[in-house]
PDB file of C-alpha atoms in Angstrom:
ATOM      1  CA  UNK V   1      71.009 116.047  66.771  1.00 96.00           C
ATOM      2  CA  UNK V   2      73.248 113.078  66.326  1.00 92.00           C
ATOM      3  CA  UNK V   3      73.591 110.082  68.458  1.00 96.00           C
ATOM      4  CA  UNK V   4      76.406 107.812  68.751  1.00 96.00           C
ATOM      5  CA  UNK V   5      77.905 105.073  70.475  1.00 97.00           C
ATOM      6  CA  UNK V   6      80.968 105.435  72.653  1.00 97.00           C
ATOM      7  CA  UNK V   7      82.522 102.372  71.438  1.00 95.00           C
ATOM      8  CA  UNK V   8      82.428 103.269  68.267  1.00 96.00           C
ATOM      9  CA  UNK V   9      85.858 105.465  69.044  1.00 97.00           C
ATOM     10  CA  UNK V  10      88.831 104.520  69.877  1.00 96.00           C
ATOM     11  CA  UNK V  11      89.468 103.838  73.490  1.00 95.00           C
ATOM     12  CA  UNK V  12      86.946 106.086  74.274  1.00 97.00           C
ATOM     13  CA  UNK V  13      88.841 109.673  72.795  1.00 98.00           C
ATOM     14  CA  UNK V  14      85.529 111.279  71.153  1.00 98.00           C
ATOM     15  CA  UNK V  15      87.557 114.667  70.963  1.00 98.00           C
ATOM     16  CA  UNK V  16      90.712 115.759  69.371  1.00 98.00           C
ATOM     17  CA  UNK V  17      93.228 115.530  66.540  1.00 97.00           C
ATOM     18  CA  UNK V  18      92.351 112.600  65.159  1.00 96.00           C
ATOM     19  CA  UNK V  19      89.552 110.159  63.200  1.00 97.00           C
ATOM     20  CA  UNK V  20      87.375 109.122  64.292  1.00 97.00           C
ATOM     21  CA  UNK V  21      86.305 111.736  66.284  1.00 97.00           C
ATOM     22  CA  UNK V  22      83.200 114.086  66.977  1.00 97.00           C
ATOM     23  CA  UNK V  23      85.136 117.436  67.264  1.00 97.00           C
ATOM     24  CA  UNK V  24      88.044 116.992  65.068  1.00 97.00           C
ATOM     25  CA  UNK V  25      90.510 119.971  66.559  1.00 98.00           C
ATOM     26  CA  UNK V  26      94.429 120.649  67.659  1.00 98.00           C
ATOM     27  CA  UNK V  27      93.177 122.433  70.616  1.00 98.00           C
ATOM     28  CA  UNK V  28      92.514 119.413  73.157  1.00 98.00           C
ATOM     29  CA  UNK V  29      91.283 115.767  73.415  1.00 98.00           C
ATOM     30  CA  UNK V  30      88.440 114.704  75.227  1.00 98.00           C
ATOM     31  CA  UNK V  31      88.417 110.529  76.808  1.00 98.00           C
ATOM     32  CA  UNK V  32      85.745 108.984  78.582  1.00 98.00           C
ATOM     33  CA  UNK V  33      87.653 105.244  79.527  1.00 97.00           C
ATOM     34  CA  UNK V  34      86.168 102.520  81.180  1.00 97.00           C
ATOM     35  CA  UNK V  35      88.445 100.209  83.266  1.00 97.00           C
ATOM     36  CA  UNK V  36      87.993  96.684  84.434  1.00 98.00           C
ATOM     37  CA  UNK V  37      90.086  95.992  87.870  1.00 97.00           C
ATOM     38  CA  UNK V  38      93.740  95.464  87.523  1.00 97.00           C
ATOM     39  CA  UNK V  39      93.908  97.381  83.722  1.00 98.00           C
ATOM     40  CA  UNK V  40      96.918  99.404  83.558  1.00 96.00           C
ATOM     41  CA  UNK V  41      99.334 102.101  81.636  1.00 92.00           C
ATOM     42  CA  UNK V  42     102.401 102.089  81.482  1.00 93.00           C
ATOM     43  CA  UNK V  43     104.948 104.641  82.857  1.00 96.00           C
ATOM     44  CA  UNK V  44     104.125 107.408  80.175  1.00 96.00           C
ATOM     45  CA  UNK V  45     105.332 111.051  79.695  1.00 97.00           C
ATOM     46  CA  UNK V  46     103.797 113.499  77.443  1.00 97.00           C
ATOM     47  CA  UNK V  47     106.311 116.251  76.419  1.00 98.00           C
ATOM     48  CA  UNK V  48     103.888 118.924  74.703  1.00 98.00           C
ATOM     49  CA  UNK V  49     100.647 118.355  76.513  1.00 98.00           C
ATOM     50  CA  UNK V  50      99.030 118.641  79.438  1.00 98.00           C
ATOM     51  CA  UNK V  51      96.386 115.994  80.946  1.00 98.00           C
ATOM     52  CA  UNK V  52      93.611 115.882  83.359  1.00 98.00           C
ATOM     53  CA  UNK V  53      92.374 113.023  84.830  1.00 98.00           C
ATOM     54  CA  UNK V  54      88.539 113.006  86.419  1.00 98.00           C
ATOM     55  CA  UNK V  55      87.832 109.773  88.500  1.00 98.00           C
ATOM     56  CA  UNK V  56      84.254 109.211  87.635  1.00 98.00           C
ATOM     57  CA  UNK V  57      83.850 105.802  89.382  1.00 98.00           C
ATOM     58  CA  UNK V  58      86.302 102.908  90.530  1.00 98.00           C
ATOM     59  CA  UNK V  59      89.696 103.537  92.352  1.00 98.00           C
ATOM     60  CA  UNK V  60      93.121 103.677  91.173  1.00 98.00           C
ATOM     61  CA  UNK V  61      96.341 104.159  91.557  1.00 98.00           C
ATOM     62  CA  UNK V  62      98.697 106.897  89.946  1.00 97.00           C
ATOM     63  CA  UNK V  63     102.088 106.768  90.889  1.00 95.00           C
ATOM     64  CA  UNK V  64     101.465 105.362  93.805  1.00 96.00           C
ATOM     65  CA  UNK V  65      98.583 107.567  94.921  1.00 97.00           C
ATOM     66  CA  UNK V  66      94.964 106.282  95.960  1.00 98.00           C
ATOM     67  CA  UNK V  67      92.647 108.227  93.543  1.00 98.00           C
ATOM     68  CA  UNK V  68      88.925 107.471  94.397  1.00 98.00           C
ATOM     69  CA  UNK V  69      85.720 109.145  92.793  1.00 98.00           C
ATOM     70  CA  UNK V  70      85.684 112.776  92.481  1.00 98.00           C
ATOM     71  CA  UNK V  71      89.280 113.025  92.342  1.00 98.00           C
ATOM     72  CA  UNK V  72      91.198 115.526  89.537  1.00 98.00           C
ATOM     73  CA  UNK V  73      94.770 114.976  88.519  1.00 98.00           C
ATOM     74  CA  UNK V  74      96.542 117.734  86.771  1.00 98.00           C
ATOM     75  CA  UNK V  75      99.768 115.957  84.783  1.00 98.00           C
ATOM     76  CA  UNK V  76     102.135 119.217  83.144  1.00 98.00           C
ATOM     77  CA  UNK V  77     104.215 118.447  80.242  1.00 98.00           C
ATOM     78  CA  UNK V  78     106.937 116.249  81.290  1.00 98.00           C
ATOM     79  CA  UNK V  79     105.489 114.555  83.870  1.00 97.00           C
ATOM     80  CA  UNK V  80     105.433 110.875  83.957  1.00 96.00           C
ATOM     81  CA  UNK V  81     102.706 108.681  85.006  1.00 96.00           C
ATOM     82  CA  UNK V  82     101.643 105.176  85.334  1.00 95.00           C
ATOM     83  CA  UNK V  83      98.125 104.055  85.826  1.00 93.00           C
ATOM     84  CA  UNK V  84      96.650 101.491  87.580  1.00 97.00           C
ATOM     85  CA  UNK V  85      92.555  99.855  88.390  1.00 98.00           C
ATOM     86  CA  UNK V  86      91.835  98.396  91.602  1.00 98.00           C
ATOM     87  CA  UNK V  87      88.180  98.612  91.349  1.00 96.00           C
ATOM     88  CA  UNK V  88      86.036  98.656  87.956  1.00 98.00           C
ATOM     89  CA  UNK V  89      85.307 102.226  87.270  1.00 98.00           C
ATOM     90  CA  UNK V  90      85.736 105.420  84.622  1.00 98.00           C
ATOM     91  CA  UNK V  91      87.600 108.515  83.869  1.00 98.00           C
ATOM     92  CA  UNK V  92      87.402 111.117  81.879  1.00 98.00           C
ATOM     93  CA  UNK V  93      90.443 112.781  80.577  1.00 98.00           C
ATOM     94  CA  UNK V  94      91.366 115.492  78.837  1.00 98.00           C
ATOM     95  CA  UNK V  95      94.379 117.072  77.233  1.00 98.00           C
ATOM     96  CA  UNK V  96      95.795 120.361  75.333  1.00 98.00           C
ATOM     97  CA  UNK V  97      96.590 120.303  72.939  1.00 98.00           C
ATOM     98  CA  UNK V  98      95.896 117.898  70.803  1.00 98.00           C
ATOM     99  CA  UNK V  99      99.758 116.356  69.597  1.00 96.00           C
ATOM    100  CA  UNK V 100      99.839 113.324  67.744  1.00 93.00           C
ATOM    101  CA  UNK V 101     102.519 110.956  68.828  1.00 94.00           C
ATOM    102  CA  UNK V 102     102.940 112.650  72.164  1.00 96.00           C
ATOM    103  CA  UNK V 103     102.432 109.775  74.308  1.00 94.00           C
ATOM    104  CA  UNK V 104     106.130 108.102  75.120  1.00 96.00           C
ATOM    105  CA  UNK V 105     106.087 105.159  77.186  1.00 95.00           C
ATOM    106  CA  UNK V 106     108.861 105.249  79.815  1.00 91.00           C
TER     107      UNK V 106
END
């Protein structure tokens, strides 16, 4: 067994292509991200993968929809997104595959 701290990676991605990480694979990435109100993303597109968002906690807004605890958003490639907190709270997301440098900020 192995324990570790979430903040020890990088903006909470514990799976995926990439160091530090606890899986290290091409096959998806694996976030848990904890947001303080009014944290945002930019407008970002991801041209290879796909993303899931979980809303653990808090509310936000994506693209201009109310997204409250409980609720799943399913991004495809090529869909853009922007990202906003209203009320403290986490997500977990995931995406497949892994792609390095497939975030592009809109």
């Amino acid at each position: 067994m192995k324990i570790v701290n979430l903040q020890s990676f990088i903006k909470g991605w514990v799976v995926g292509d990439f160091v530090p990480s606890l899986i290290q694979t091409k096959d998806f990435e694996v976030a848990i991200k904890n947001y303080q109100a009014k944290d945002r993303e930019d407008v970002h597109v991801h041209k290879i993968a796909t993303e899931i968002t979980i809303v653990v906690s808090g509310e936000f807004v994506m693209n201009g929809m109310l997204l409250r605890e409980n609720d799943i958003v399913l991004l495809s490639p090529g869909e853009s997104a922007d990202f906003c907190c209203l009320e403290a709270g986490a997500t977990v997301v995931i995406k497949t595959p892994s792609v390095k440098g497939d975030k592009f900020v809109i």
